[in-house]
PDB file of C-alpha atoms in Angstrom:
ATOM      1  CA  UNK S   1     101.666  94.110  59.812  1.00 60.00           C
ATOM      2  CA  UNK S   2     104.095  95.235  62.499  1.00 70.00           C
ATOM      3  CA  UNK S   3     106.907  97.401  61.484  1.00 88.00           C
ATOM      4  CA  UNK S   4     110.372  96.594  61.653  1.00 96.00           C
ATOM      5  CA  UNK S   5     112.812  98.890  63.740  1.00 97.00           C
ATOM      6  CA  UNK S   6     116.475  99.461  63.869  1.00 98.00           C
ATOM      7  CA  UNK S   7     117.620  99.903  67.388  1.00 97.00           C
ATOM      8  CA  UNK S   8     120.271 102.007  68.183  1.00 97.00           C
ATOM      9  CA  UNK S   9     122.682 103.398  71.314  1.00 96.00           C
ATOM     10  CA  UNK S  10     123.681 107.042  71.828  1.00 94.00           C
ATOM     11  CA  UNK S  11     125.609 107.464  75.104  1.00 88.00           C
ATOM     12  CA  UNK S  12     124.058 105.474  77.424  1.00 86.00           C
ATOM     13  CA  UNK S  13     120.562 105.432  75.959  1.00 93.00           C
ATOM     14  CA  UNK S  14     118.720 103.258  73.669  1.00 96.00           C
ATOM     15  CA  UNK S  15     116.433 104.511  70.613  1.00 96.00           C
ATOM     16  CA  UNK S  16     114.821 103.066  67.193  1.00 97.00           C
ATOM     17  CA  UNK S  17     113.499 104.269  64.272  1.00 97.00           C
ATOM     18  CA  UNK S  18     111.485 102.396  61.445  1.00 96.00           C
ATOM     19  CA  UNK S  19     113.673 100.143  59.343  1.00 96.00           C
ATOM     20  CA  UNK S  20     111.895 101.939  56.194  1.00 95.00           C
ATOM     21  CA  UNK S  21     113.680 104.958  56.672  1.00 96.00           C
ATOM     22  CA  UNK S  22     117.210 104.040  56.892  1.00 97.00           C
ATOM     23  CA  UNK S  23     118.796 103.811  53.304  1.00 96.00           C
ATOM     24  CA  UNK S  24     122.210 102.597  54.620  1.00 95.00           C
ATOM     25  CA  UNK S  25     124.457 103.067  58.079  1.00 96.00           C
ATOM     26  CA  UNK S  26     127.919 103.850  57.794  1.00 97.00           C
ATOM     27  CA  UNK S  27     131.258 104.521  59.589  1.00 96.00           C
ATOM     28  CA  UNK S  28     131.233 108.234  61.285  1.00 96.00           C
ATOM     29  CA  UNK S  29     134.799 108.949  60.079  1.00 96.00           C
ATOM     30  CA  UNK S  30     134.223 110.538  56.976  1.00 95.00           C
ATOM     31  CA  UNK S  31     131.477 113.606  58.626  1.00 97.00           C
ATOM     32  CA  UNK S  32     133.547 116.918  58.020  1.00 96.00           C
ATOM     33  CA  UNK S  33     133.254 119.486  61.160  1.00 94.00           C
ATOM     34  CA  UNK S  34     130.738 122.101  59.667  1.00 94.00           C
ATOM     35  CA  UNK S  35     131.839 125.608  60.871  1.00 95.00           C
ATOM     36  CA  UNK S  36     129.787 127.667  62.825  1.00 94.00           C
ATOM     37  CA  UNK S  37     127.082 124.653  63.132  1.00 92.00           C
ATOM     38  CA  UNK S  38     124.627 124.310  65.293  1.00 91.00           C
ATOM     39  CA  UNK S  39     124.969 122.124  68.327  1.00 90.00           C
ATOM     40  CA  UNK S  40     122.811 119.358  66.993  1.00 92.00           C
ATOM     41  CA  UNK S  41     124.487 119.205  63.680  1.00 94.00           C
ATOM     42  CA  UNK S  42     127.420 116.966  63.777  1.00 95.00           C
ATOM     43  CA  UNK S  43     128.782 117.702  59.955  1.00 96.00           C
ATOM     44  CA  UNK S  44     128.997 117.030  56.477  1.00 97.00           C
ATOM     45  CA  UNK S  45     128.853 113.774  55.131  1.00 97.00           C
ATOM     46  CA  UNK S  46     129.428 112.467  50.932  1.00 96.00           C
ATOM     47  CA  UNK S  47     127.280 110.552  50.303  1.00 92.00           C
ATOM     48  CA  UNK S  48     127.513 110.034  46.307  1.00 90.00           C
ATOM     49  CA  UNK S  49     127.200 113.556  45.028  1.00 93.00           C
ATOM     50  CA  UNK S  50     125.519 114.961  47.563  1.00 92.00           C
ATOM     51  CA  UNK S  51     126.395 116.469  50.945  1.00 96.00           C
ATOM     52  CA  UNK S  52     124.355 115.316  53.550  1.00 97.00           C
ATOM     53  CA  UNK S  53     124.018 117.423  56.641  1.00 96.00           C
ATOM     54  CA  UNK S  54     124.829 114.562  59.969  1.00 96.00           C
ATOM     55  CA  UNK S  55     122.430 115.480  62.913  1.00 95.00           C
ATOM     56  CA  UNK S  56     123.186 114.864  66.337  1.00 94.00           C
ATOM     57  CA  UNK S  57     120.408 115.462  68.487  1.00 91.00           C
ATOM     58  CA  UNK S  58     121.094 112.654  70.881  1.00 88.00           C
ATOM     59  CA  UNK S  59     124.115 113.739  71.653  1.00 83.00           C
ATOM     60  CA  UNK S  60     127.682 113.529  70.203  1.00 78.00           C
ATOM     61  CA  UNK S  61     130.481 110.911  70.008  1.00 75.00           C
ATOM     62  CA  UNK S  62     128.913 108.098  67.294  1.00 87.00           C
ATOM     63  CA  UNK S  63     131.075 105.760  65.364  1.00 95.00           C
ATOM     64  CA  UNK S  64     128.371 105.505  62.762  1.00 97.00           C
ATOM     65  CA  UNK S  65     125.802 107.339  60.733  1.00 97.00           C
ATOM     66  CA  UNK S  66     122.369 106.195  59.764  1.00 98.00           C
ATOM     67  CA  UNK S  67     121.286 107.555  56.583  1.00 98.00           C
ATOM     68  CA  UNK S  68     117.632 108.349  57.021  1.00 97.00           C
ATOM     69  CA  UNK S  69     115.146 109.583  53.853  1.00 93.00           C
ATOM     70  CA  UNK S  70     111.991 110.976  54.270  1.00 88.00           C
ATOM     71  CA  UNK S  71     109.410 111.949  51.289  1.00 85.00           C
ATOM     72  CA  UNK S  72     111.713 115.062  50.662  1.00 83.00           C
ATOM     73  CA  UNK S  73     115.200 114.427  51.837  1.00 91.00           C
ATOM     74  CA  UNK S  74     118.367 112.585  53.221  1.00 95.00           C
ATOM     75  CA  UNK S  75     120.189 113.136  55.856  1.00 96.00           C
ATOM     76  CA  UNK S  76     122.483 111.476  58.498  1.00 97.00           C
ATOM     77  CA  UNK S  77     121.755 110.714  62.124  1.00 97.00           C
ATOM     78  CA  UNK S  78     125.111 110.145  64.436  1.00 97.00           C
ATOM     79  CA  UNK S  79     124.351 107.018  66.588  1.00 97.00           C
ATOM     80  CA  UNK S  80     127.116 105.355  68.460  1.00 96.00           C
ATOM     81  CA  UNK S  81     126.265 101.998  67.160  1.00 95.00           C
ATOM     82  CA  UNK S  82     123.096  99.734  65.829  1.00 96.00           C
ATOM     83  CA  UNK S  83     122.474  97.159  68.315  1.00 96.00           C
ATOM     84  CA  UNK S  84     119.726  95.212  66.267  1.00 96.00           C
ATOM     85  CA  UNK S  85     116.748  95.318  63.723  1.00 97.00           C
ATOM     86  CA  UNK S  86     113.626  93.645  64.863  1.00 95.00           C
ATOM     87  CA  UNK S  87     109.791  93.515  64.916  1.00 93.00           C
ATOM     88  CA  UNK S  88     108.205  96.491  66.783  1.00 91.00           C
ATOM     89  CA  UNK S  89     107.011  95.278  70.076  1.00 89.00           C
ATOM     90  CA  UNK S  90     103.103  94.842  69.775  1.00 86.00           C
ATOM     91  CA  UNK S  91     102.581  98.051  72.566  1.00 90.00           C
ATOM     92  CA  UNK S  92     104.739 101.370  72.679  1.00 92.00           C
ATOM     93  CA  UNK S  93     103.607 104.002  75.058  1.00 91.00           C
ATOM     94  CA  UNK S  94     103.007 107.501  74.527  1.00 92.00           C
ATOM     95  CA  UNK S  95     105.126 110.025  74.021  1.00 90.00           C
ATOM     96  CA  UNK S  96     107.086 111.343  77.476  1.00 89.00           C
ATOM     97  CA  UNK S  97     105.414 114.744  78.737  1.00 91.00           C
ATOM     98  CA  UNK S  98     107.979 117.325  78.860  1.00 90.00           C
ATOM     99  CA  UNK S  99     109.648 117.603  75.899  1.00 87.00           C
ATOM    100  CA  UNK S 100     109.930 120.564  73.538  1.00 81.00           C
ATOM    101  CA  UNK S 101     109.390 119.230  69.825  1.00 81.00           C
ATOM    102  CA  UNK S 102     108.423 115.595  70.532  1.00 88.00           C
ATOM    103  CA  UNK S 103     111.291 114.101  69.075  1.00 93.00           C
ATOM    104  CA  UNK S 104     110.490 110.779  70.746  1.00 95.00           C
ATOM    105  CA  UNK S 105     107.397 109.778  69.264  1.00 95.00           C
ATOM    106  CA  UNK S 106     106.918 106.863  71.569  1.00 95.00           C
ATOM    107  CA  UNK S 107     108.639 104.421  74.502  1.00 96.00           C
ATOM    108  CA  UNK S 108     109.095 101.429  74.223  1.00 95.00           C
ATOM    109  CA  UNK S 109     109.480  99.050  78.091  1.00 93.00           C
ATOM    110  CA  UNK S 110     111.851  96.058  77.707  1.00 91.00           C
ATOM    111  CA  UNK S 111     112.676  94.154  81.077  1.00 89.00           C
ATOM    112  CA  UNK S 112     116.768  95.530  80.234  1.00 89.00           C
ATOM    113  CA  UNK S 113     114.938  99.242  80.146  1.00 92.00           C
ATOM    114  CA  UNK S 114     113.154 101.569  77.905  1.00 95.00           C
ATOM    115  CA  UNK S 115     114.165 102.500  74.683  1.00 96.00           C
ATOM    116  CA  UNK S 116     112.652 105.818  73.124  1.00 96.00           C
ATOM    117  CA  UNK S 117     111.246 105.653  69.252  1.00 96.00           C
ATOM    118  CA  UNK S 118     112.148 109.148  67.855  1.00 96.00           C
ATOM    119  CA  UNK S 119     110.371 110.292  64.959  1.00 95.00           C
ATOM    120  CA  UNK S 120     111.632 110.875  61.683  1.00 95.00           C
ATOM    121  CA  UNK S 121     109.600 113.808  60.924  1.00 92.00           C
ATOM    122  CA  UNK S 122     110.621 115.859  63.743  1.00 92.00           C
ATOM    123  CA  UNK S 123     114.047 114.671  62.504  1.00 92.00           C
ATOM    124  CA  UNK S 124     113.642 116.594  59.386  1.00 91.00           C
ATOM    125  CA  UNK S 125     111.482 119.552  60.708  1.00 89.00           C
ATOM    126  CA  UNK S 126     114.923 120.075  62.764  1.00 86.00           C
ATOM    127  CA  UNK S 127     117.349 120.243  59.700  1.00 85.00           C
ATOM    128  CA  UNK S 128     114.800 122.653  58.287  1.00 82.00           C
ATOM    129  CA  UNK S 129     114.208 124.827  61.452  1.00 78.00           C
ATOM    130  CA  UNK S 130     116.879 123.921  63.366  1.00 68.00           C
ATOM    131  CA  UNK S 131     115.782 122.579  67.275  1.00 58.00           C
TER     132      UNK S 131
END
């Protein structure tokens, strides 16, 4: 079966992550500034009870938040806004040589450019470890 992604912009690039791990997107307004941060953590967001920690390892300025849950957590992603949710493409290439945690866990080639799968996991293993 091929998996369903969300696509995404940040900035000027494109990005997607499996459908399966987004619980819900919503409006960037309501992340609160966390003091003393670091630079890929955008905030605080509510989210029920909770307060979810926003990540912004793309880069900053997103009008929304995806709300992504692994095995053992939530958390937020800052995106600047979801673009579509479709079928994976049947190929994705490799990861890109160079990086240093393999956040993009593949690359996708569209004939309108590339668009760069990032992987959940290294996602979370930055909220835990920081990047």
């Amino acid at each position: 079966m091929t998996p369903t992604l969300i696509y995404f912009r940040v900035r000027d690039g494109e990005y997607a992550i499996p459908v399966e791990h987004v619980r819900e997107v919503r409006s960037a307004d309501a992340v609160v500034p966390l003091p003393g941060a670091r630079a890929d953590v955008a905030g605080l967001l509510r989210a029920g009870a909770e307060a979810l920690t926003v990540l912004a390892p793309l880069g900053d300025g997103g009008n929304h938040v995806l709300l992504v849950g692994t095995r053992d957590r939530t958390f937020g992603l800052l995106v600047g806004e979801v673009t579509q949710v479709a079928a994976a493409p049947a190929e994705i290439g490799p990861p890109p040589h160079g990086q240093d945690d393999d956040l993009v866990a593949g690359v996708i080639t569209r004939a309108d450019g590339l668009v760069l799968l990032v992987d959940v996991d290294v996602l979370e293993q930055r909220l835990e470890h920081g990047a």
